[in-house]
Amino acid sequence: MLLYEKRQKYKLLVEKLLSRCQEIQTENERCVIRVNTIKKLIRRRVRDVELLKKCLDRHNDIWRSLPMVAPHPKRKIEQKRGPKPKNKDPSNQQKEKKVRKQRMKKITDEPSKPSDANNVNPSFSVVQGIEETRLYESHAQQLLMMQQRQINLKKQFF
């Protein structure tokens, strides 16, 4: 009787181990599929970028001489931290949870007045508007230069 119980116990452990191995195997297969699809997307993107570059070069576009301008990040980049160490003192675990107060919604007396929720810092929007106008002006100048070059080339050949 004792051998039978041990055998059953080990059989149960082996079955649990086997089922866990199968779960890990299916999860690994899903991960491999995900990695392969991402590789495929990256290859497609690289191919599209190369095709676009060739097309722009074929049309004599001056994209290579234009300065690269990176857009400003809209929000602060958050730094990830590791998990906080847990206290091993059992007396601290019995602390009661604090009840959080709910925020009251602001009631505005003047509904016709536009809210400044989207425009937190008006000076930033002014600076951003100035930068956009400078960018538009530079693009317009570049287009004008390109048109003048095309006119000069046409005059030379005709």
CSV table of N, CA and C in Angstrom, one decimal:
chain,number,residue,atom,x,y,z
A,1,MET,N,0.8,-1.2,0.0
A,1,MET,CA,0.0,0.0,0.0
A,1,MET,C,0.9,1.3,0.0
A,2,LEU,N,1.9,1.2,0.7
A,2,LEU,CA,2.8,2.4,0.8
A,2,LEU,C,3.5,2.7,-0.6
A,3,LEU,N,3.9,1.6,-1.3
A,3,LEU,CA,4.5,1.8,-2.6
A,3,LEU,C,3.5,2.4,-3.6
A,4,TYR,N,2.3,2.0,-3.5
A,4,TYR,CA,1.2,2.4,-4.4
A,4,TYR,C,1.0,3.9,-4.2
A,5,GLU,N,1.0,4.4,-2.9
A,5,GLU,CA,0.8,5.8,-2.6
A,5,GLU,C,2.0,6.7,-3.2
A,6,LYS,N,3.2,6.1,-3.0
A,6,LYS,CA,4.4,6.9,-3.5
A,6,LYS,C,4.3,7.0,-5.0
A,7,ARG,N,3.9,5.8,-5.6
A,7,ARG,CA,3.9,5.8,-7.1
A,7,ARG,C,2.8,6.8,-7.6
A,8,GLN,N,1.7,6.9,-6.9
A,8,GLN,CA,0.6,7.8,-7.3
A,8,GLN,C,1.1,9.3,-7.1
A,9,LYS,N,1.8,9.5,-6.0
A,9,LYS,CA,2.4,10.8,-5.7
A,9,LYS,C,3.3,11.3,-6.8
A,10,TYR,N,4.3,10.4,-7.2
A,10,TYR,CA,5.2,10.7,-8.2
A,10,TYR,C,4.6,10.8,-9.6
A,11,LYS,N,3.6,10.0,-9.8
A,11,LYS,CA,2.8,10.1,-11.1
A,11,LYS,C,2.2,11.4,-11.2
A,12,LEU,N,1.6,11.9,-10.1
A,12,LEU,CA,0.9,13.2,-10.1
A,12,LEU,C,1.9,14.3,-10.4
A,13,LEU,N,3.1,14.2,-9.7
A,13,LEU,CA,4.1,15.2,-9.9
A,13,LEU,C,4.6,15.3,-11.4
A,14,VAL,N,4.8,14.1,-11.9
A,14,VAL,CA,5.3,14.0,-13.3
A,14,VAL,C,4.2,14.6,-14.3
A,15,GLU,N,3.0,14.3,-14.0
A,15,GLU,CA,1.9,14.9,-14.9
A,15,GLU,C,1.9,16.4,-14.8
A,16,LYS,N,2.0,16.9,-13.6
A,16,LYS,CA,2.1,18.4,-13.4
A,16,LYS,C,3.3,19.0,-14.1
A,17,LEU,N,4.4,18.3,-14.0
A,17,LEU,CA,5.6,18.8,-14.7
A,17,LEU,C,5.5,18.8,-16.2
A,18,LEU,N,4.9,17.7,-16.7
A,18,LEU,CA,4.6,17.6,-18.1
A,18,LEU,C,3.7,18.6,-18.6
A,19,SER,N,2.6,18.9,-17.9
A,19,SER,CA,1.7,19.9,-18.3
A,19,SER,C,2.4,21.3,-18.3
A,20,ARG,N,3.2,21.6,-17.3
A,20,ARG,CA,3.9,22.8,-17.3
A,20,ARG,C,4.9,23.0,-18.4
A,21,CYS,N,5.5,21.9,-18.8
A,21,CYS,CA,6.5,21.9,-19.9
A,21,CYS,C,5.7,22.2,-21.2
A,22,GLN,N,4.5,21.6,-21.4
A,22,GLN,CA,3.7,21.9,-22.6
A,22,GLN,C,3.3,23.4,-22.6
A,23,GLU,N,2.9,23.9,-21.5
A,23,GLU,CA,2.5,25.4,-21.4
A,23,GLU,C,3.7,26.2,-21.8
A,24,ILE,N,4.9,25.9,-21.3
A,24,ILE,CA,6.1,26.7,-21.7
A,24,ILE,C,6.4,26.6,-23.1
A,25,GLN,N,6.2,25.4,-23.7
A,25,GLN,CA,6.5,25.1,-25.1
A,25,GLN,C,5.5,26.0,-26.0
A,26,THR,N,4.3,26.0,-25.6
A,26,THR,CA,3.3,26.8,-26.4
A,26,THR,C,3.6,28.3,-26.3
A,27,GLU,N,4.0,28.7,-25.1
A,27,GLU,CA,4.4,30.1,-24.9
A,27,GLU,C,5.6,30.5,-25.7
A,28,ASN,N,6.6,29.6,-25.8
A,28,ASN,CA,7.8,29.8,-26.6
A,28,ASN,C,7.5,29.9,-28.0
A,29,GLU,N,6.5,29.1,-28.5
A,29,GLU,CA,6.2,29.1,-29.9
A,29,GLU,C,5.5,30.4,-30.2
A,30,ARG,N,4.7,30.9,-29.3
A,30,ARG,CA,4.0,32.2,-29.5
A,30,ARG,C,5.1,33.3,-29.6
A,31,CYS,N,6.1,33.3,-28.7
A,31,CYS,CA,7.1,34.3,-28.7
A,31,CYS,C,7.9,34.2,-30.0
A,32,VAL,N,8.2,33.0,-30.5
A,32,VAL,CA,8.9,32.9,-31.8
A,32,VAL,C,8.1,33.5,-32.9
A,33,ILE,N,6.8,33.2,-33.0
A,33,ILE,CA,6.0,33.8,-34.0
A,33,ILE,C,6.0,35.3,-33.9
A,34,ARG,N,5.9,35.8,-32.7
A,34,ARG,CA,5.9,37.3,-32.6
A,34,ARG,C,7.2,37.9,-33.0
A,35,VAL,N,8.3,37.3,-32.7
A,35,VAL,CA,9.6,37.8,-33.1
A,35,VAL,C,9.7,37.7,-34.6
A,36,ASN,N,9.3,36.7,-35.3
A,36,ASN,CA,9.3,36.5,-36.7
A,36,ASN,C,8.5,37.6,-37.4
A,37,THR,N,7.3,37.9,-36.9
A,37,THR,CA,6.4,38.9,-37.5
A,37,THR,C,7.1,40.3,-37.3
A,38,ILE,N,7.7,40.5,-36.2
A,38,ILE,CA,8.4,41.8,-36.0
A,38,ILE,C,9.6,42.0,-37.0
A,39,LYS,N,10.3,40.9,-37.2
A,39,LYS,CA,11.4,40.9,-38.2
A,39,LYS,C,10.9,41.2,-39.6
A,40,LYS,N,9.8,40.6,-39.9
A,40,LYS,CA,9.1,40.8,-41.2
A,40,LYS,C,8.7,42.2,-41.4
A,41,LEU,N,8.2,42.8,-40.3
A,41,LEU,CA,7.8,44.2,-40.4
A,41,LEU,C,9.0,45.1,-40.6
A,42,ILE,N,10.1,44.8,-39.9
A,42,ILE,CA,11.3,45.6,-40.0
A,42,ILE,C,11.9,45.5,-41.4
A,43,ARG,N,11.9,44.3,-41.9
A,43,ARG,CA,12.4,44.1,-43.3
A,43,ARG,C,11.6,44.9,-44.3
A,44,ARG,N,10.3,44.9,-44.1
A,44,ARG,CA,9.4,45.6,-45.0
A,44,ARG,C,9.6,47.1,-44.9
A,45,ARG,N,9.8,47.6,-43.7
A,45,ARG,CA,10.0,49.0,-43.5
A,45,ARG,C,11.4,49.5,-44.1
A,46,VAL,N,12.4,48.7,-43.9
A,46,VAL,CA,13.7,49.0,-44.5
A,46,VAL,C,13.6,49.0,-46.0
A,47,ARG,N,12.9,48.1,-46.6
A,47,ARG,CA,12.7,48.0,-48.0
A,47,ARG,C,12.0,49.2,-48.6
A,48,ASP,N,10.9,49.6,-47.8
A,48,ASP,CA,10.1,50.8,-48.2
A,48,ASP,C,10.9,52.1,-48.1
A,49,VAL,N,11.8,52.2,-47.1
A,49,VAL,CA,12.6,53.4,-47.0
A,49,VAL,C,13.6,53.4,-48.1
A,50,GLU,N,14.2,52.3,-48.5
A,50,GLU,CA,15.2,52.3,-49.6
A,50,GLU,C,14.5,52.6,-50.9
A,51,LEU,N,13.3,52.1,-51.1
A,51,LEU,CA,12.5,52.4,-52.3
A,51,LEU,C,12.2,53.9,-52.4
A,52,LEU,N,11.8,54.5,-51.3
A,52,LEU,CA,11.5,55.9,-51.2
A,52,LEU,C,12.7,56.8,-51.5
A,53,LYS,N,13.9,56.4,-50.9
A,53,LYS,CA,15.1,57.1,-51.2
A,53,LYS,C,15.4,57.1,-52.7
A,54,LYS,N,15.3,55.9,-53.3
A,54,LYS,CA,15.6,55.8,-54.7
A,54,LYS,C,14.7,56.6,-55.6
A,55,CYS,N,13.4,56.6,-55.2
A,55,CYS,CA,12.4,57.4,-55.9
A,55,CYS,C,12.7,58.9,-55.8
A,56,LEU,N,13.1,59.4,-54.6
A,56,LEU,CA,13.4,60.8,-54.4
A,56,LEU,C,14.6,61.1,-55.2
A,57,ASP,N,15.6,60.3,-55.2
A,57,ASP,CA,16.9,60.5,-56.0
A,57,ASP,C,16.6,60.6,-57.5
A,58,ARG,N,15.7,59.7,-57.9
A,58,ARG,CA,15.4,59.7,-59.3
A,58,ARG,C,14.7,61.0,-59.8
A,59,HIS,N,13.9,61.6,-58.9
A,59,HIS,CA,13.2,62.8,-59.2
A,59,HIS,C,14.0,64.1,-58.8
A,60,ASN,N,15.3,63.9,-58.5
A,60,ASN,CA,16.3,65.0,-58.2
A,60,ASN,C,15.8,65.8,-57.0
A,61,ASP,N,15.3,65.2,-56.0
A,61,ASP,CA,14.8,65.9,-54.8
A,61,ASP,C,16.1,66.1,-54.0
A,62,ILE,N,16.0,67.2,-53.2
A,62,ILE,CA,17.2,67.6,-52.4
A,62,ILE,C,17.0,67.2,-51.0
A,63,TRP,N,16.4,66.1,-50.8
A,63,TRP,CA,16.2,65.6,-49.4
A,63,TRP,C,17.5,65.3,-48.6
A,64,ARG,N,18.5,65.0,-49.4
A,64,ARG,CA,19.8,64.6,-48.7
A,64,ARG,C,20.5,65.9,-48.1
A,65,SER,N,20.2,67.0,-48.7
A,65,SER,CA,20.9,68.3,-48.2
A,65,SER,C,20.1,69.0,-47.2
A,66,LEU,N,18.8,68.6,-46.9
A,66,LEU,CA,18.0,69.2,-45.9
A,66,LEU,C,18.4,68.8,-44.5
A,67,PRO,N,18.4,69.8,-43.6
A,67,PRO,CA,18.8,69.4,-42.2
A,67,PRO,C,17.7,68.5,-41.6
A,68,MET,N,18.2,67.6,-40.8
A,68,MET,CA,17.3,66.7,-40.0
A,68,MET,C,16.9,67.4,-38.8
A,69,VAL,N,15.6,67.6,-38.6
A,69,VAL,CA,15.0,68.3,-37.4
A,69,VAL,C,14.2,67.3,-36.6
A,70,ALA,N,14.6,67.0,-35.4
A,70,ALA,CA,13.8,66.0,-34.6
A,70,ALA,C,12.7,66.8,-33.9
A,71,PRO,N,11.5,66.2,-33.8
A,71,PRO,CA,10.4,66.9,-33.1
A,71,PRO,C,10.7,66.9,-31.6
A,72,HIS,N,10.2,67.9,-30.9
A,72,HIS,CA,10.4,67.9,-29.5
A,72,HIS,C,9.5,66.9,-28.8
A,73,PRO,N,10.0,66.2,-27.8
A,73,PRO,CA,9.1,65.3,-27.1
A,73,PRO,C,8.0,66.0,-26.4
A,74,LYS,N,6.8,65.4,-26.4
A,74,LYS,CA,5.6,66.1,-25.9
A,74,LYS,C,5.5,65.9,-24.4
A,75,ARG,N,6.1,64.9,-23.9
A,75,ARG,CA,6.0,64.7,-22.4
A,75,ARG,C,7.4,64.2,-21.9
A,76,LYS,N,7.6,64.3,-20.7
A,76,LYS,CA,8.8,63.9,-20.1
A,76,LYS,C,9.0,62.4,-20.1
A,77,ILE,N,10.2,61.9,-20.4
A,77,ILE,CA,10.4,60.5,-20.5
A,77,ILE,C,10.5,59.9,-19.1
A,78,GLU,N,9.7,58.9,-18.8
A,78,GLU,CA,9.7,58.4,-17.5
A,78,GLU,C,10.9,57.3,-17.3
A,79,GLN,N,11.5,57.4,-16.2
A,79,GLN,CA,12.6,56.4,-15.9
A,79,GLN,C,11.9,55.3,-15.2
A,80,LYS,N,12.3,54.1,-15.6
A,80,LYS,CA,11.7,52.9,-14.9
A,80,LYS,C,12.6,52.6,-13.7
A,81,ARG,N,12.0,52.2,-12.6
A,81,ARG,CA,12.7,51.8,-11.4
A,81,ARG,C,12.4,50.4,-11.1
A,82,GLY,N,13.2,49.8,-10.3
A,82,GLY,CA,13.0,48.4,-9.9
A,82,GLY,C,12.0,48.3,-8.8
A,83,PRO,N,11.6,47.1,-8.5
A,83,PRO,CA,10.5,47.0,-7.5
A,83,PRO,C,11.1,47.4,-6.1
A,84,LYS,N,10.2,47.9,-5.3
A,84,LYS,CA,10.6,48.4,-4.0
A,84,LYS,C,10.8,47.2,-3.1
A,85,PRO,N,11.8,47.2,-2.2
A,85,PRO,CA,12.0,46.1,-1.3
A,85,PRO,C,10.9,46.0,-0.3
A,86,LYS,N,10.5,44.8,0.0
A,86,LYS,CA,9.4,44.5,0.9
A,86,LYS,C,9.9,44.4,2.3
A,87,ASN,N,9.2,44.9,3.3
A,87,ASN,CA,9.5,44.8,4.7
A,87,ASN,C,9.3,43.4,5.2
A,88,LYS,N,10.2,42.9,5.9
A,88,LYS,CA,10.0,41.5,6.5
A,88,LYS,C,9.4,41.5,7.9
A,89,ASP,N,9.2,42.7,8.4
A,89,ASP,CA,8.6,42.9,9.7
A,89,ASP,C,7.1,42.7,9.6
A,90,PRO,N,6.6,41.6,10.4
A,90,PRO,CA,5.2,41.3,10.3
A,90,PRO,C,4.3,42.3,10.9
A,91,SER,N,4.8,43.2,11.8
A,91,SER,CA,4.0,44.2,12.5
A,91,SER,C,3.6,45.3,11.5
A,92,ASN,N,4.4,45.5,10.5
A,92,ASN,CA,4.1,46.6,9.5
A,92,ASN,C,3.0,46.1,8.5
A,93,GLN,N,2.9,44.8,8.3
A,93,GLN,CA,1.9,44.3,7.4
A,93,GLN,C,0.5,44.4,7.9
A,94,GLN,N,0.3,44.7,9.1
A,94,GLN,CA,-1.1,44.7,9.7
A,94,GLN,C,-1.6,46.2,9.7
A,95,LYS,N,-0.9,47.1,9.1
A,95,LYS,CA,-1.4,48.5,9.0
A,95,LYS,C,-2.7,48.5,8.2
A,96,GLU,N,-3.6,49.4,8.6
A,96,GLU,CA,-4.8,49.6,7.8
A,96,GLU,C,-4.6,50.4,6.6
A,97,LYS,N,-5.4,50.2,5.6
A,97,LYS,CA,-5.2,50.9,4.4
A,97,LYS,C,-5.8,52.3,4.6
A,98,LYS,N,-5.2,53.3,4.0
A,98,LYS,CA,-5.7,54.7,4.1
A,98,LYS,C,-6.8,54.9,3.1
A,99,VAL,N,-7.8,55.6,3.5
A,99,VAL,CA,-8.9,55.9,2.6
A,99,VAL,C,-8.6,57.2,1.9
A,100,ARG,N,-8.7,57.1,0.6
A,100,ARG,CA,-8.3,58.2,-0.3
A,100,ARG,C,-9.6,59.1,-0.5
A,101,LYS,N,-9.3,60.4,-0.5
A,101,LYS,CA,-10.4,61.3,-0.7
A,101,LYS,C,-10.6,61.5,-2.2
A,102,GLN,N,-11.8,61.6,-2.7
A,102,GLN,CA,-12.0,61.8,-4.1
A,102,GLN,C,-12.0,63.2,-4.4
A,103,ARG,N,-11.6,63.6,-5.6
A,103,ARG,CA,-11.5,64.9,-6.0
A,103,ARG,C,-12.9,65.5,-6.4
A,104,MET,N,-13.0,66.7,-6.1
A,104,MET,CA,-14.3,67.4,-6.4
A,104,MET,C,-14.1,68.0,-7.8
A,105,LYS,N,-15.1,67.9,-8.7
A,105,LYS,CA,-15.0,68.5,-10.0
A,105,LYS,C,-15.2,70.0,-9.8
A,106,LYS,N,-14.4,70.8,-10.6
A,106,LYS,CA,-14.5,72.2,-10.6
A,106,LYS,C,-15.8,72.6,-11.3
A,107,ILE,N,-16.5,73.5,-10.6
A,107,ILE,CA,-17.7,74.1,-11.2
A,107,ILE,C,-17.4,75.5,-11.7
A,108,THR,N,-17.6,75.7,-13.0
A,108,THR,CA,-17.4,77.0,-13.5
A,108,THR,C,-18.6,77.8,-13.6
A,109,ASP,N,-18.6,79.1,-13.2
A,109,ASP,CA,-19.8,80.0,-13.3
A,109,ASP,C,-20.0,80.5,-14.7
A,110,GLU,N,-18.9,80.6,-15.4
A,110,GLU,CA,-19.0,81.2,-16.8
A,110,GLU,C,-18.8,80.1,-17.8
A,111,PRO,N,-19.9,79.5,-18.4
A,111,PRO,CA,-19.7,78.4,-19.3
A,111,PRO,C,-19.2,78.9,-20.7
A,112,SER,N,-19.3,80.2,-21.0
A,112,SER,CA,-18.9,80.8,-22.3
A,112,SER,C,-17.4,80.9,-22.3
A,113,LYS,N,-16.7,81.0,-21.2
A,113,LYS,CA,-15.3,81.2,-21.1
A,113,LYS,C,-14.6,79.9,-21.5
A,114,PRO,N,-13.7,79.9,-22.5
A,114,PRO,CA,-13.0,78.7,-22.9
A,114,PRO,C,-12.0,78.2,-21.8
A,115,SER,N,-12.0,76.9,-21.6
A,115,SER,CA,-11.1,76.4,-20.6
A,115,SER,C,-9.7,76.3,-21.1
A,116,ASP,N,-8.7,76.4,-20.2
A,116,ASP,CA,-7.3,76.4,-20.6
A,116,ASP,C,-6.7,75.0,-20.3
A,117,ALA,N,-7.5,73.9,-20.3
A,117,ALA,CA,-7.0,72.6,-20.0
A,117,ALA,C,-6.0,72.2,-21.1
A,118,ASN,N,-6.3,72.5,-22.3
A,118,ASN,CA,-5.3,72.1,-23.4
A,118,ASN,C,-4.2,73.0,-23.5
A,119,ASN,N,-4.3,74.3,-23.1
A,119,ASN,CA,-3.3,75.2,-23.3
A,119,ASN,C,-2.7,75.6,-21.9
A,120,VAL,N,-1.9,74.8,-21.3
A,120,VAL,CA,-1.4,75.0,-20.0
A,120,VAL,C,-0.4,76.1,-19.9
A,121,ASN,N,0.5,76.2,-20.9
A,121,ASN,CA,1.5,77.2,-20.9
A,121,ASN,C,1.4,78.0,-22.2
A,122,PRO,N,0.7,79.2,-22.1
A,122,PRO,CA,0.5,79.9,-23.4
A,122,PRO,C,1.8,80.4,-24.0
A,123,SER,N,2.9,80.7,-23.2
A,123,SER,CA,4.1,81.1,-23.8
A,123,SER,C,4.8,80.0,-24.7
A,124,PHE,N,4.6,78.7,-24.3
A,124,PHE,CA,5.1,77.6,-25.0
A,124,PHE,C,4.4,77.5,-26.4
A,125,SER,N,3.1,77.7,-26.4
A,125,SER,CA,2.4,77.7,-27.7
A,125,SER,C,2.8,78.8,-28.6
A,126,VAL,N,3.1,80.0,-28.1
A,126,VAL,CA,3.6,81.1,-28.9
A,126,VAL,C,5.0,80.7,-29.5
A,127,VAL,N,5.8,80.2,-28.7
A,127,VAL,CA,7.2,79.8,-29.2
A,127,VAL,C,7.0,78.7,-30.2
A,128,GLN,N,6.1,77.7,-30.0
A,128,GLN,CA,5.9,76.7,-30.9
A,128,GLN,C,5.4,77.2,-32.2
A,129,GLY,N,4.5,78.2,-32.2
A,129,GLY,CA,3.9,78.8,-33.4
A,129,GLY,C,5.0,79.5,-34.2
A,130,ILE,N,5.9,80.2,-33.5
A,130,ILE,CA,7.0,80.9,-34.1
A,130,ILE,C,7.9,79.9,-34.8
A,131,GLU,N,8.2,78.8,-34.2
A,131,GLU,CA,9.0,77.7,-34.8
A,131,GLU,C,8.3,77.2,-36.0
A,132,GLU,N,7.0,77.0,-36.0
A,132,GLU,CA,6.3,76.5,-37.1
A,132,GLU,C,6.3,77.4,-38.3
A,133,THR,N,6.2,78.7,-38.0
A,133,THR,CA,6.3,79.7,-39.1
A,133,THR,C,7.7,79.8,-39.7
A,134,ARG,N,8.7,79.6,-38.9
A,134,ARG,CA,10.0,79.6,-39.4
A,134,ARG,C,10.2,78.4,-40.3
A,135,LEU,N,9.7,77.2,-39.9
A,135,LEU,CA,9.8,76.0,-40.7
A,135,LEU,C,9.1,76.2,-42.0
A,136,TYR,N,7.9,76.8,-42.0
A,136,TYR,CA,7.1,77.0,-43.2
A,136,TYR,C,7.9,78.0,-44.1
A,137,GLU,N,8.5,79.0,-43.6
A,137,GLU,CA,9.3,79.9,-44.4
A,137,GLU,C,10.5,79.2,-45.0
A,138,SER,N,11.1,78.4,-44.3
A,138,SER,CA,12.3,77.7,-44.8
A,138,SER,C,11.9,76.7,-45.9
A,139,HIS,N,10.7,76.1,-45.8
A,139,HIS,CA,10.2,75.2,-46.8
A,139,HIS,C,9.8,76.0,-48.1
A,140,ALA,N,9.2,77.2,-47.8
A,140,ALA,CA,8.9,78.0,-49.0
A,140,ALA,C,10.1,78.5,-49.7
A,141,GLN,N,11.1,78.8,-49.0
A,141,GLN,CA,12.4,79.3,-49.6
A,141,GLN,C,13.0,78.1,-50.4
A,142,GLN,N,13.0,76.9,-49.9
A,142,GLN,CA,13.5,75.8,-50.6
A,142,GLN,C,12.7,75.5,-51.8
A,143,LEU,N,11.4,75.6,-51.8
A,143,LEU,CA,10.6,75.3,-53.0
A,143,LEU,C,10.9,76.4,-54.0
A,144,LEU,N,11.1,77.6,-53.6
A,144,LEU,CA,11.4,78.7,-54.5
A,144,LEU,C,12.7,78.5,-55.2
A,145,MET,N,13.7,78.0,-54.4
A,145,MET,CA,15.0,77.7,-55.0
A,145,MET,C,14.9,76.6,-56.0
A,146,MET,N,14.2,75.5,-55.7
A,146,MET,CA,14.0,74.4,-56.6
A,146,MET,C,13.3,74.9,-57.9
A,147,GLN,N,12.3,75.7,-57.8
A,147,GLN,CA,11.7,76.2,-59.0
A,147,GLN,C,12.6,77.0,-59.9
A,148,GLN,N,13.4,77.9,-59.2
A,148,GLN,CA,14.4,78.7,-60.0
A,148,GLN,C,15.4,77.8,-60.7
A,149,ARG,N,15.8,76.7,-60.0
A,149,ARG,CA,16.8,75.8,-60.6
A,149,ARG,C,16.2,75.1,-61.8
A,150,GLN,N,14.9,74.7,-61.7
A,150,GLN,CA,14.2,74.1,-62.8
A,150,GLN,C,14.1,75.0,-64.0
A,151,ILE,N,13.8,76.3,-63.7
A,151,ILE,CA,13.7,77.3,-64.8
A,151,ILE,C,15.0,77.5,-65.5
A,152,ASN,N,16.1,77.5,-64.7
A,152,ASN,CA,17.4,77.7,-65.2
A,152,ASN,C,17.8,76.5,-66.1
A,153,LEU,N,17.5,75.3,-65.6
A,153,LEU,CA,17.8,74.1,-66.4
A,153,LEU,C,17.0,74.1,-67.7
A,154,LYS,N,15.8,74.5,-67.7
A,154,LYS,CA,15.0,74.6,-68.9
A,154,LYS,C,15.6,75.6,-69.9
A,155,LYS,N,16.0,76.7,-69.4
A,155,LYS,CA,16.6,77.7,-70.2
A,155,LYS,C,17.9,77.2,-70.9
A,156,GLN,N,18.7,76.4,-70.2
A,156,GLN,CA,19.9,75.9,-70.7
A,156,GLN,C,19.7,74.9,-71.8
A,157,PHE,N,18.7,74.1,-71.7
A,157,PHE,CA,18.4,73.0,-72.6
A,157,PHE,C,17.6,73.5,-73.8
A,158,PHE,N,16.9,74.6,-73.7
A,158,PHE,CA,16.0,75.0,-74.8
A,158,PHE,C,16.4,76.3,-75.3
